[in-house]
CSV table of C-alpha atoms in Angstrom, one decimal:
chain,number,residue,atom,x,y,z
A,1,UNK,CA,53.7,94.7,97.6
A,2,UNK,CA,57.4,94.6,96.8
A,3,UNK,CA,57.8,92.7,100.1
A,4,UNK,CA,55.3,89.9,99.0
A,5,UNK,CA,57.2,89.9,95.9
A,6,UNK,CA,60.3,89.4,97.8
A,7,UNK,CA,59.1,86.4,99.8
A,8,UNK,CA,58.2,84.6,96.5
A,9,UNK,CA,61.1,85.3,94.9
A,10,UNK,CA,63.3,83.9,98.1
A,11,UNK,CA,60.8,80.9,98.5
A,12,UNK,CA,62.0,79.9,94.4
A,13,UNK,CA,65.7,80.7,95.0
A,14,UNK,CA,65.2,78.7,98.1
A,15,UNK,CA,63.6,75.8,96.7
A,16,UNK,CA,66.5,75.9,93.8
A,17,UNK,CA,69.0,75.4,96.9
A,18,UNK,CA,67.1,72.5,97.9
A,19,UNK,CA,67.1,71.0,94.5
A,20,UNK,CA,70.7,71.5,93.7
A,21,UNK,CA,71.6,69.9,96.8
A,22,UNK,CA,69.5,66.7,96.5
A,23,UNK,CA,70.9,66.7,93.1
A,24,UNK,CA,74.5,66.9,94.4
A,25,UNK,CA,73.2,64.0,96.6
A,26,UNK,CA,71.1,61.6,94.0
A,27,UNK,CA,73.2,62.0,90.4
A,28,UNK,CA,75.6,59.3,89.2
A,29,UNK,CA,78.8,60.7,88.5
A,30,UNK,CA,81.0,63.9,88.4
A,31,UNK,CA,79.4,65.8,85.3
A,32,UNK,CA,75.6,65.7,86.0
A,33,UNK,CA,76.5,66.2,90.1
A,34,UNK,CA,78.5,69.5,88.8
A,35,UNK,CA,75.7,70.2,86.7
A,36,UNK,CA,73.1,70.4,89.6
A,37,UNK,CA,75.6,72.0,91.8
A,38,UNK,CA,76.9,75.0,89.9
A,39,UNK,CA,73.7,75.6,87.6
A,40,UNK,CA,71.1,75.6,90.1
A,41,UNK,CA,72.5,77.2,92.8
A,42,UNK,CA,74.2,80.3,90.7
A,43,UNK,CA,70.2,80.7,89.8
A,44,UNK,CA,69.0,80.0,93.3
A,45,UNK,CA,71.7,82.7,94.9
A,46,UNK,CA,70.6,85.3,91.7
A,47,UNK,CA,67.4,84.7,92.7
A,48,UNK,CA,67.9,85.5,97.4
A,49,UNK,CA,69.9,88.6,95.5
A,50,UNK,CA,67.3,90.0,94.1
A,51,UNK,CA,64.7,88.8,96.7
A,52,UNK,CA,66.8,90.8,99.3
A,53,UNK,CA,67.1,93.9,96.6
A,54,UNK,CA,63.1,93.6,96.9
A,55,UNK,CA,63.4,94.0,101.1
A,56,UNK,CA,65.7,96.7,101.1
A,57,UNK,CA,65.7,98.5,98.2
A,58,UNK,CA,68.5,100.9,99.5
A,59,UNK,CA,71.1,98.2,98.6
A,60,UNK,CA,70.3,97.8,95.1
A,61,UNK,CA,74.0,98.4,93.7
A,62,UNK,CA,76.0,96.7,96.1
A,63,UNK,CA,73.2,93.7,95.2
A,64,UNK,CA,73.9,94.7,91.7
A,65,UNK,CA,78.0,94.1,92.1
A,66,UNK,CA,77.4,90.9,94.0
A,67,UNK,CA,75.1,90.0,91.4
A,68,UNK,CA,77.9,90.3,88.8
A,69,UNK,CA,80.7,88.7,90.9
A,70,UNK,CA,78.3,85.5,91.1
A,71,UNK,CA,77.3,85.8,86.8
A,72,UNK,CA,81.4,85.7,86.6
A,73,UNK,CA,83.0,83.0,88.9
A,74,UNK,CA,80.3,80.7,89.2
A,75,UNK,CA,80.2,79.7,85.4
A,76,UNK,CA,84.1,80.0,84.6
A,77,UNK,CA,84.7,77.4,87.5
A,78,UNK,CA,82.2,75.1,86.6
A,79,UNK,CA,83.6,74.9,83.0
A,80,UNK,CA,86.9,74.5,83.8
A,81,UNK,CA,85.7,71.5,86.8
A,82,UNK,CA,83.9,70.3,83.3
A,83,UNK,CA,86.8,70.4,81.0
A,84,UNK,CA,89.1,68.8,83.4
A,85,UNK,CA,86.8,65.9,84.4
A,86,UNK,CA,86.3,65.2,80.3
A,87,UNK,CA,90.2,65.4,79.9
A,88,UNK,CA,91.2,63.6,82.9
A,89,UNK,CA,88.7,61.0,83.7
A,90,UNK,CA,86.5,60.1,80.7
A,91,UNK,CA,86.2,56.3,81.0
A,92,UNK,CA,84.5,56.7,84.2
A,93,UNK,CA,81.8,59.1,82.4
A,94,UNK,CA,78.3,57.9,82.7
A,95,UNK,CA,77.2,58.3,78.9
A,96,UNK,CA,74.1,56.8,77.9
A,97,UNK,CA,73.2,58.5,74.9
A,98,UNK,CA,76.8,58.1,73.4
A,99,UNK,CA,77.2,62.0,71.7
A,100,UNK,CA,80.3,63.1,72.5
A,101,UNK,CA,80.6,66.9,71.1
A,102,UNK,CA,84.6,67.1,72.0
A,103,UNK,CA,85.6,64.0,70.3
A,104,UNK,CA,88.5,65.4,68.4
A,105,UNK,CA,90.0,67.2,71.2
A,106,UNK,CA,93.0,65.3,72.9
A,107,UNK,CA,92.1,63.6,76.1
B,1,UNK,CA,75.8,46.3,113.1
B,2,UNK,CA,78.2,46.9,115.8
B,3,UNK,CA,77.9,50.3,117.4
B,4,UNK,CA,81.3,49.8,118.8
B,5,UNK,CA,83.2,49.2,115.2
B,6,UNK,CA,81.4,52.3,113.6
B,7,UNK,CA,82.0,54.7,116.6
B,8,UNK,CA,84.7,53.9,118.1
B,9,UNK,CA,85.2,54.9,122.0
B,10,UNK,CA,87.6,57.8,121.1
B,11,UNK,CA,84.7,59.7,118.9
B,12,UNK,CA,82.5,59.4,121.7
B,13,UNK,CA,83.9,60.5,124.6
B,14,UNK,CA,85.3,63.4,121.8
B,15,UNK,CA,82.2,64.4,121.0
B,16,UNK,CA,81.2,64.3,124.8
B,17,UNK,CA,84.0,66.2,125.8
B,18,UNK,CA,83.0,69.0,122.8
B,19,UNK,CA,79.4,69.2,124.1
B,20,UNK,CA,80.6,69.8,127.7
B,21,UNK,CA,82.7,72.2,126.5
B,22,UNK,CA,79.7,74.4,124.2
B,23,UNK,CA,77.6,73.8,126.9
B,24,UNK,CA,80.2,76.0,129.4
B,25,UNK,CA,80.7,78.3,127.3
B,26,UNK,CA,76.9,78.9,126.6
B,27,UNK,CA,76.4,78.8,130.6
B,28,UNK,CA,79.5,81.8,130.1
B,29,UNK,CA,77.7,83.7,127.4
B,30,UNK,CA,74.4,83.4,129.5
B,31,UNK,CA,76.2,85.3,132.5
B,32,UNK,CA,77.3,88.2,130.5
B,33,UNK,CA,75.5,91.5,131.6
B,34,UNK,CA,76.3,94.8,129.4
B,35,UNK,CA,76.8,97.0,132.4
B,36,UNK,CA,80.1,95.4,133.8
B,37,UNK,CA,82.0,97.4,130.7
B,38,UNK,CA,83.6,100.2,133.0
B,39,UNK,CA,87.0,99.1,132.1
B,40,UNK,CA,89.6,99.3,130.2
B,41,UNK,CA,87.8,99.8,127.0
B,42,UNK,CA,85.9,102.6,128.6
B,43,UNK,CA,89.0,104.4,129.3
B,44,UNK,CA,90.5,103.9,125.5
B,45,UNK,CA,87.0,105.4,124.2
B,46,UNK,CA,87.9,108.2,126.3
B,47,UNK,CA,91.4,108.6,125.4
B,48,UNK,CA,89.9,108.6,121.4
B,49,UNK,CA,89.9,111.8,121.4
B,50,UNK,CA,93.5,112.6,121.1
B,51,UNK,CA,93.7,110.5,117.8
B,52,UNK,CA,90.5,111.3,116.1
B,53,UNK,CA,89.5,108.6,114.1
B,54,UNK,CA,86.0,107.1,113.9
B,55,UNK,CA,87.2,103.9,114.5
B,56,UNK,CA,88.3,103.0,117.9
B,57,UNK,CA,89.7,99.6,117.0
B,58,UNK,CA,92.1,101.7,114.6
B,59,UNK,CA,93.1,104.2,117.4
B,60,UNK,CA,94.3,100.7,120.0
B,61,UNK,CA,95.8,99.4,116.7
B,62,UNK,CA,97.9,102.3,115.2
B,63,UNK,CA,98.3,104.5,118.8
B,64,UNK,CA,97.9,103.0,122.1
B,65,UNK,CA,99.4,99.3,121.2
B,66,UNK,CA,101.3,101.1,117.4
B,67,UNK,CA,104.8,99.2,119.1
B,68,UNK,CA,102.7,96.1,118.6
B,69,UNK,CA,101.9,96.7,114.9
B,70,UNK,CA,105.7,97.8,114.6
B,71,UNK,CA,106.3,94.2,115.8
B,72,UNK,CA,103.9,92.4,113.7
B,73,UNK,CA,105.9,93.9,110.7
B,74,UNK,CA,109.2,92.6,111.4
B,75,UNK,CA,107.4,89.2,112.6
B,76,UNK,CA,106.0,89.1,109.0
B,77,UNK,CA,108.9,90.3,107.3
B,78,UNK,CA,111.3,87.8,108.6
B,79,UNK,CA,108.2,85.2,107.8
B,80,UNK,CA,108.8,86.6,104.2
B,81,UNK,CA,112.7,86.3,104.5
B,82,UNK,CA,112.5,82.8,105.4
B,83,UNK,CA,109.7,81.1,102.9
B,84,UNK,CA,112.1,83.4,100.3
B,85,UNK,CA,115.6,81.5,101.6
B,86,UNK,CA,113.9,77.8,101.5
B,87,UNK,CA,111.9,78.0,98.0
B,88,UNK,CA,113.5,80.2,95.7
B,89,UNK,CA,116.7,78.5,93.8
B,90,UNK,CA,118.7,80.5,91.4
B,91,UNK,CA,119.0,77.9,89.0
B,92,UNK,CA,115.8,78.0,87.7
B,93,UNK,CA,116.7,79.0,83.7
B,94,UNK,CA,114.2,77.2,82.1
B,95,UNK,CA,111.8,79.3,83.1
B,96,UNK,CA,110.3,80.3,79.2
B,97,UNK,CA,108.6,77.4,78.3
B,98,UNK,CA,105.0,78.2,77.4
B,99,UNK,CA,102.5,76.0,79.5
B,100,UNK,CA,99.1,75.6,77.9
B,101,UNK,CA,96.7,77.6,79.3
B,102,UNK,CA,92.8,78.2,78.8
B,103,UNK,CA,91.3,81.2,77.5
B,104,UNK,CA,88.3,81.4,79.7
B,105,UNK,CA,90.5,81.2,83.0
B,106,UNK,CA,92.7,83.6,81.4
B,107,UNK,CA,90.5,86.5,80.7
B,108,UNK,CA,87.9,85.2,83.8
B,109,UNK,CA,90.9,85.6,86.2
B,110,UNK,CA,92.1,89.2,84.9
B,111,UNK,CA,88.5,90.7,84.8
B,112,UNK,CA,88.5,89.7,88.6
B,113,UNK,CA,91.9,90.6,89.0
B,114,UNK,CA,91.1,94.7,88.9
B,115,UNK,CA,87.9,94.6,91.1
B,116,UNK,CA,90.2,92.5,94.1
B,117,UNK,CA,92.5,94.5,94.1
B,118,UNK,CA,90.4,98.0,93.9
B,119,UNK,CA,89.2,96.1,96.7
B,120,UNK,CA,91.8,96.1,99.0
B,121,UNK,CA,92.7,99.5,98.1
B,122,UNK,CA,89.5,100.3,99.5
B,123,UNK,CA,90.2,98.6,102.9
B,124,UNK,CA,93.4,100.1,103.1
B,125,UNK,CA,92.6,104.1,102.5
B,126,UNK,CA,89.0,103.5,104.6
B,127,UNK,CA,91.0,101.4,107.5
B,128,UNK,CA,90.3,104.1,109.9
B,129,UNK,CA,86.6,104.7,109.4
B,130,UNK,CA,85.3,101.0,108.9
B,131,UNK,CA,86.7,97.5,110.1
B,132,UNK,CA,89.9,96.0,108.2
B,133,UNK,CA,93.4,98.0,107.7
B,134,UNK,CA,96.4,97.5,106.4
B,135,UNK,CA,96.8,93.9,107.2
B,136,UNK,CA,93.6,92.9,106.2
B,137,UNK,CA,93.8,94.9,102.9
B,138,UNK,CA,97.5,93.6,102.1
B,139,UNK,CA,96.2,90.2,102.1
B,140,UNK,CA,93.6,91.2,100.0
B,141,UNK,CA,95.6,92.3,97.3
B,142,UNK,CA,98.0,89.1,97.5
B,143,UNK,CA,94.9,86.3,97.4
B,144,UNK,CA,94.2,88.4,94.0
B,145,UNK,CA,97.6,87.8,93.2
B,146,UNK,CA,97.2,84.1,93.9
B,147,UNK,CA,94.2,83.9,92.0
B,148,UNK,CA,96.6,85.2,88.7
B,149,UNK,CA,99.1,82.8,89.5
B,150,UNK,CA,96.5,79.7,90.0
B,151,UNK,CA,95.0,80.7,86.5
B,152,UNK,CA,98.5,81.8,84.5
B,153,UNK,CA,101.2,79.7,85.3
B,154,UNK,CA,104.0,82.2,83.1
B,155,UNK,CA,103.0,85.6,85.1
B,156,UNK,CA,105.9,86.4,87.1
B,157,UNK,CA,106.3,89.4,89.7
B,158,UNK,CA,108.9,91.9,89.0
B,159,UNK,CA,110.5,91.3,92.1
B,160,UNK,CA,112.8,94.4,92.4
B,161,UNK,CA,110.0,96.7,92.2
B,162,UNK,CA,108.2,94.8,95.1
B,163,UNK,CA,111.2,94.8,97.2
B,164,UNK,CA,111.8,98.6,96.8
B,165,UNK,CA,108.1,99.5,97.4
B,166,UNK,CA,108.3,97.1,101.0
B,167,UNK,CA,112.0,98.3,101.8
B,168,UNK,CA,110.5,102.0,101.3
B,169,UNK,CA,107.6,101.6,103.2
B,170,UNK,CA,109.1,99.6,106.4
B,171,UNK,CA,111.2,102.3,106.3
B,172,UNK,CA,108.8,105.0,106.4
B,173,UNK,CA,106.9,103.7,109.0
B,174,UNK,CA,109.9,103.7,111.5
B,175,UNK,CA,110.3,107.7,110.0
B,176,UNK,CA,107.0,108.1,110.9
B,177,UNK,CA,107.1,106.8,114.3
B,178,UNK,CA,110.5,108.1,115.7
B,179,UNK,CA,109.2,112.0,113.7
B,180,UNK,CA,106.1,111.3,116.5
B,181,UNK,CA,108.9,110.6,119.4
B,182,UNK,CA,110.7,114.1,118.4
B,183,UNK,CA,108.2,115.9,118.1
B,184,UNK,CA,105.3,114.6,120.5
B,185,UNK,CA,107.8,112.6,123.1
B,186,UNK,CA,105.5,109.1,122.0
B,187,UNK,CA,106.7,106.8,119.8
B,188,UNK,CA,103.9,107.1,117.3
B,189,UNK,CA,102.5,110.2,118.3
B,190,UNK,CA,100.3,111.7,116.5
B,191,UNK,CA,102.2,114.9,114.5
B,192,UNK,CA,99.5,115.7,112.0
B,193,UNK,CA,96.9,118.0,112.7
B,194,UNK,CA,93.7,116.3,113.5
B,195,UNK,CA,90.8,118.2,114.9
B,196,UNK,CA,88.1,116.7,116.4
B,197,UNK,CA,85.3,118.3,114.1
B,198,UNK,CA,86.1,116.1,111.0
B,199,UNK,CA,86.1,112.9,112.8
B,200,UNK,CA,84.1,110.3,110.1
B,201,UNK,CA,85.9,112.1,107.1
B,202,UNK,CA,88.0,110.8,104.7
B,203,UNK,CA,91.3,113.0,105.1
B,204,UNK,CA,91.2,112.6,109.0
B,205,UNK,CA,92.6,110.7,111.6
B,206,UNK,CA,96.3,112.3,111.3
B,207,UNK,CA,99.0,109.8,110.5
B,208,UNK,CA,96.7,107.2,111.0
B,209,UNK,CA,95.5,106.9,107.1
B,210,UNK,CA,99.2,107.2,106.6
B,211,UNK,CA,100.6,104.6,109.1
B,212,UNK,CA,97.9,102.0,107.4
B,213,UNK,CA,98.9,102.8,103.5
B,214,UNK,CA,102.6,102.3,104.6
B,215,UNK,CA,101.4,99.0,106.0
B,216,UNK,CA,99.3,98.0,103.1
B,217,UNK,CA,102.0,98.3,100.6
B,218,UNK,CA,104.2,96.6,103.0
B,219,UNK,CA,101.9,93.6,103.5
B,220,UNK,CA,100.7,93.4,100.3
B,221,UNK,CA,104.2,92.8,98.7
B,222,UNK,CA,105.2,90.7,101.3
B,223,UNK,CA,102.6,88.5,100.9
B,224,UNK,CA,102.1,88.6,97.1
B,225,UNK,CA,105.8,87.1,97.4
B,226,UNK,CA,105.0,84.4,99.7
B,227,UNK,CA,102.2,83.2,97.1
B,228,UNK,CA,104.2,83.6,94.0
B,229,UNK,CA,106.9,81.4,95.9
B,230,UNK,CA,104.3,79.1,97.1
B,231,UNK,CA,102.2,78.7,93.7
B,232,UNK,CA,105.4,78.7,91.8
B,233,UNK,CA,107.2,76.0,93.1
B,234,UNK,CA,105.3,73.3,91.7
B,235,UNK,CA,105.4,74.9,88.0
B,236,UNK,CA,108.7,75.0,88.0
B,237,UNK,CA,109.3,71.5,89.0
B,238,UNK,CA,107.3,70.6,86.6
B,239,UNK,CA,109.0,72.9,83.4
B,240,UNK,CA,112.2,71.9,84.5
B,241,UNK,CA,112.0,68.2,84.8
B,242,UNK,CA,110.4,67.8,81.0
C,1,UNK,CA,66.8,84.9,118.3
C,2,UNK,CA,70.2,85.8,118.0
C,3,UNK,CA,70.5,83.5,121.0
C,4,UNK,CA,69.4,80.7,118.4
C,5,UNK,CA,72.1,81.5,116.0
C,6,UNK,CA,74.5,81.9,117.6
C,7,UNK,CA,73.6,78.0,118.6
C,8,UNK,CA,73.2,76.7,115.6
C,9,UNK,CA,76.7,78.4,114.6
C,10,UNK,CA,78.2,76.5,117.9
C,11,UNK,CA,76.7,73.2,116.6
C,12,UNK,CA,78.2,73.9,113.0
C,13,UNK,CA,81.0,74.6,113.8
C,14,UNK,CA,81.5,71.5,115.9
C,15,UNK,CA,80.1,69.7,113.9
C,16,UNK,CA,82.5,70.3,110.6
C,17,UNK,CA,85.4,70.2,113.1
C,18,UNK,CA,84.7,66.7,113.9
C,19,UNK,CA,84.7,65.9,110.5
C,20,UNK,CA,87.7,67.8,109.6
C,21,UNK,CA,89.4,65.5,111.9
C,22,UNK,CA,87.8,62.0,111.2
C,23,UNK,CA,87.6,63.0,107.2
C,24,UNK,CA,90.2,60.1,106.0
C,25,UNK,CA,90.7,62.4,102.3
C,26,UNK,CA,93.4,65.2,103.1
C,27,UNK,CA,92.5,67.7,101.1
C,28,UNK,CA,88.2,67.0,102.5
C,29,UNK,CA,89.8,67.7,105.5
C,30,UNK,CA,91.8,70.7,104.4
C,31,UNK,CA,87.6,72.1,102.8
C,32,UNK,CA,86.1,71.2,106.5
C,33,UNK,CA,88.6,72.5,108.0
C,34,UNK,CA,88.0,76.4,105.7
C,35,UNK,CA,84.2,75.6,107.4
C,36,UNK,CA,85.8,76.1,110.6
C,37,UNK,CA,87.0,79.4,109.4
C,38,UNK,CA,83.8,80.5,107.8
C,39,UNK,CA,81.5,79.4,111.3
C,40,UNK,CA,83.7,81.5,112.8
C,41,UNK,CA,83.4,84.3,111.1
C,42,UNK,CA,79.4,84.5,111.3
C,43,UNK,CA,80.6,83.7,115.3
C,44,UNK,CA,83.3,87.1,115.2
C,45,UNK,CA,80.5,89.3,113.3
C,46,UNK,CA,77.8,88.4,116.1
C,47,UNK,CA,79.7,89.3,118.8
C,48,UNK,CA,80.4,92.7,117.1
C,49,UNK,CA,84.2,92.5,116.1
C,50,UNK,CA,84.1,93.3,112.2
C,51,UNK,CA,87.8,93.5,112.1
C,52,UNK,CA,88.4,90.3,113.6
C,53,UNK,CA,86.1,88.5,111.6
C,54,UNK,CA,87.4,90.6,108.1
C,55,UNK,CA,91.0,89.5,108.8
C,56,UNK,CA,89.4,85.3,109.6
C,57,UNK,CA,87.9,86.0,106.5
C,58,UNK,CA,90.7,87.0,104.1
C,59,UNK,CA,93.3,84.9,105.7
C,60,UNK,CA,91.7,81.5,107.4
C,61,UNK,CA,89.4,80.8,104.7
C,62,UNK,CA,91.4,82.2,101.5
C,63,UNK,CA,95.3,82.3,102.3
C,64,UNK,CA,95.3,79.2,104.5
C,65,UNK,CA,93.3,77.1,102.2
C,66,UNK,CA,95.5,78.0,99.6
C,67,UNK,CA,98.4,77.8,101.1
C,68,UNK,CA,97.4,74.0,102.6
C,69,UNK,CA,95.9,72.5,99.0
C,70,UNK,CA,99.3,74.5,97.4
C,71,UNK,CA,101.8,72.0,100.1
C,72,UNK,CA,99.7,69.2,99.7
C,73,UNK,CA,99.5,69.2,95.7
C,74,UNK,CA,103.5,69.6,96.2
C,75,UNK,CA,104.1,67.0,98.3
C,76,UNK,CA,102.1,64.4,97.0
C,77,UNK,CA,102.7,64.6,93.2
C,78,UNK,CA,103.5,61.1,92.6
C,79,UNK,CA,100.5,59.6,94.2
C,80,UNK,CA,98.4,62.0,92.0
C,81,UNK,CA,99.6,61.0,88.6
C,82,UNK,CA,99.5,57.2,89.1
């Protein structure tokens, strides 16, 4: 039971991979490709972790502390990537909707 | 489209001369049986006994080839020595001015900070029960020192305290190693009692947890020095200039 | 099986090797080239030397890198601000 719940749970991460890569491949410009990139796959990796916990269930904490490592980096390099594009290269943005929630910071 | 222009000649016979290449060493690995190992490795698994650690890898590092390691020390300390005579300048005095820095790379890089270096600390202490050492744990410690760097341009190492801990420790190590030559007649030898009923436990092994803490502390100062030097550099160029 | 992988490892590695070298952007070349490092780790950790592949590990993916993008940021400063 807990192995059948295993192989769905790698099948989504899986698929997540998949669908962070094409959208590394198929997005316009830096923002959205980071986007797909770092949100995705930090999901899609949570996701193998805790189909792998399901497998071998005598691995749960070092799971656990890989777990965490991912929930830490992943999301503090894929702000600063963010921050730096919007700072450094904000003409080359592809904005259709025109907000622009960091107007008064200094670019 | 000209298959000439977008692969040029060179790639090709490249990539040729790569696949002929994997293809011999396949044709190698194919050939390998796993009863031709009465050789030398045979005889060092024998000879484990007299050091008693679990890890026989350890025993060839620290014991049969320890000369080598003594080597691979002074290689790296004169390494050290060197990148320190090229980069560092001792006219750097305007070194306090505060470079903006953001908060979530800040406190990001010191959470991680702790759990690298714990870490590498692990490495080191379990060098002679599992794979890695003092090398591989000294280098350990210094990427976590590189990540602090990258992330906080106005951290700066104390560098008198790193230079006494690697001073003390090189010199420890050649204590240990000529106290072996007195007192076992090997350079090395292995002085500290070490039965061969605790093999697998922490405290076992001898001088052998000793040798690789010495050489953790040594390599890990040596090479958080290195990055700061590296990683520095550019900062201060920068600071100075404006 | 392991046969297979250790294959496909081959081919990888190869494969991001040739583009480390044909990459025209430096510092691609410097991220194919930590590929190198990483294949060979999987390759080190197959054929059962864990201490090997720990020190590829710690110093040709994550010093060496480092060290390269650290030179190449210094040494081409001017070209990045223009």
């Amino acid at each position: 039971m807990l192995v059948f719940l295993g192989y769905i749970l790698g099948f989504l991460g899986v698929a997540l991979f998949f669908i962070s890569g094409l959208g590394l491949l198929r997005m316009p410009d830096t923002l959205t490709r980071m986007q797909a990139a770092t949100k995705a796959s930090t999901l899609g990796s949570l996701l193998v972790i805790l189909a792998i916990a399901c497998f071998e269930p005598d691995w749960t904490f070092k799971l656990i502390v890989l777990a965490v490592f991912i929930l830490i980096t992943n999301p503090i390099s894929s702000s600063l990537l963010a921050m730096t594009t919007y700072k450094r290269f904000y003409k080359h943005i592809y904005n259709t909707s025109g907000a622009d929630a960091l107007k008064g910071e200094d670019k | 489209m000209n298959l000439k222009k977008v692969l040029p000649l060179k790639h090709i016979l490249l990539s040729i001369l790569s696949s002929a290449l994997l293809l011999s060493v396949l044709g190698l690995l194919m050939q390998v049986k796993t009863n031709l190992y009465k050789n030398v490795g045979d005889i060092f698994l024998n000879l484990n006994m007299q050091t008693a650690t679990a890890n026989a890898v350890t025993s060839v590092v620290t014991f049969f080839r320890g000369i080598d390691t003594v080597g691979e020390v002074t290689v790296l300390f004169l390494a050290t020595s060197g990148i320190a005579l090229m980069l560092s300048d001792t006219q750097r005095t305007c070194e306090k001015v505060v470079k903006q820095e953001s908060f979530i790379l800040n406190v990001g890089s010191r959470l991680l900070l702790s759990v690298i270096v714990l870490f590498g600390v692990y490495i080191i202490i379990h060098g002679h029960l599992s794979p890695g050492g003092g090398f591989q744990g000294g280098v350990v410690i210094a990427t976590a020192f590189l990540l602090l760097f990258l992330a906080n341009p106005n951290m700066s190492l104390s560098h008198s305290i790193l230079t006494l801990g690697e001073s003390l420790s090189g010199v420890a190590y050649v204590l240990v190693a000529l106290i072996g030559l007195f007192k076992m007649n090997i350079l090395l030898g292995n002085f500290l009692p070490h039965p061969i009923g605790e093999i697998g436990e922490l405290v076992s092994g001898g001088i052998i947890p000793v040798i690789y803490i010495l050489v953790g502390i040594k390599v890990g100062s040596e090479m958080s020095v290195i990055v700061e030097y590296f990683s520095k550099e550019d900062y201060y160029k920068e600071v100075c200039d404006a | 099986m392991i046969g297979l992988l250790i294959l496909f490892t081959f081919l990888a590695i190869i494969t991001v090797a040739l583009g480390a070298i044909l990459s025209k952007d430096i510092t691609q070349s410097v991220m194919l080239f930590m590929g190198v490092g990483l294949g060979s780790v999987v390759l080190f950790f197959i054929f059962q030397a864990p201490d090997v592949a720990l020190t590829e590990a710690v110093i040709g993916t994550g010093l060496s890198t480092a060290v390269f993008l650290l030179g190449i940021m210094h040494t081409s400063q001017e070209e990045m601000e223009s």
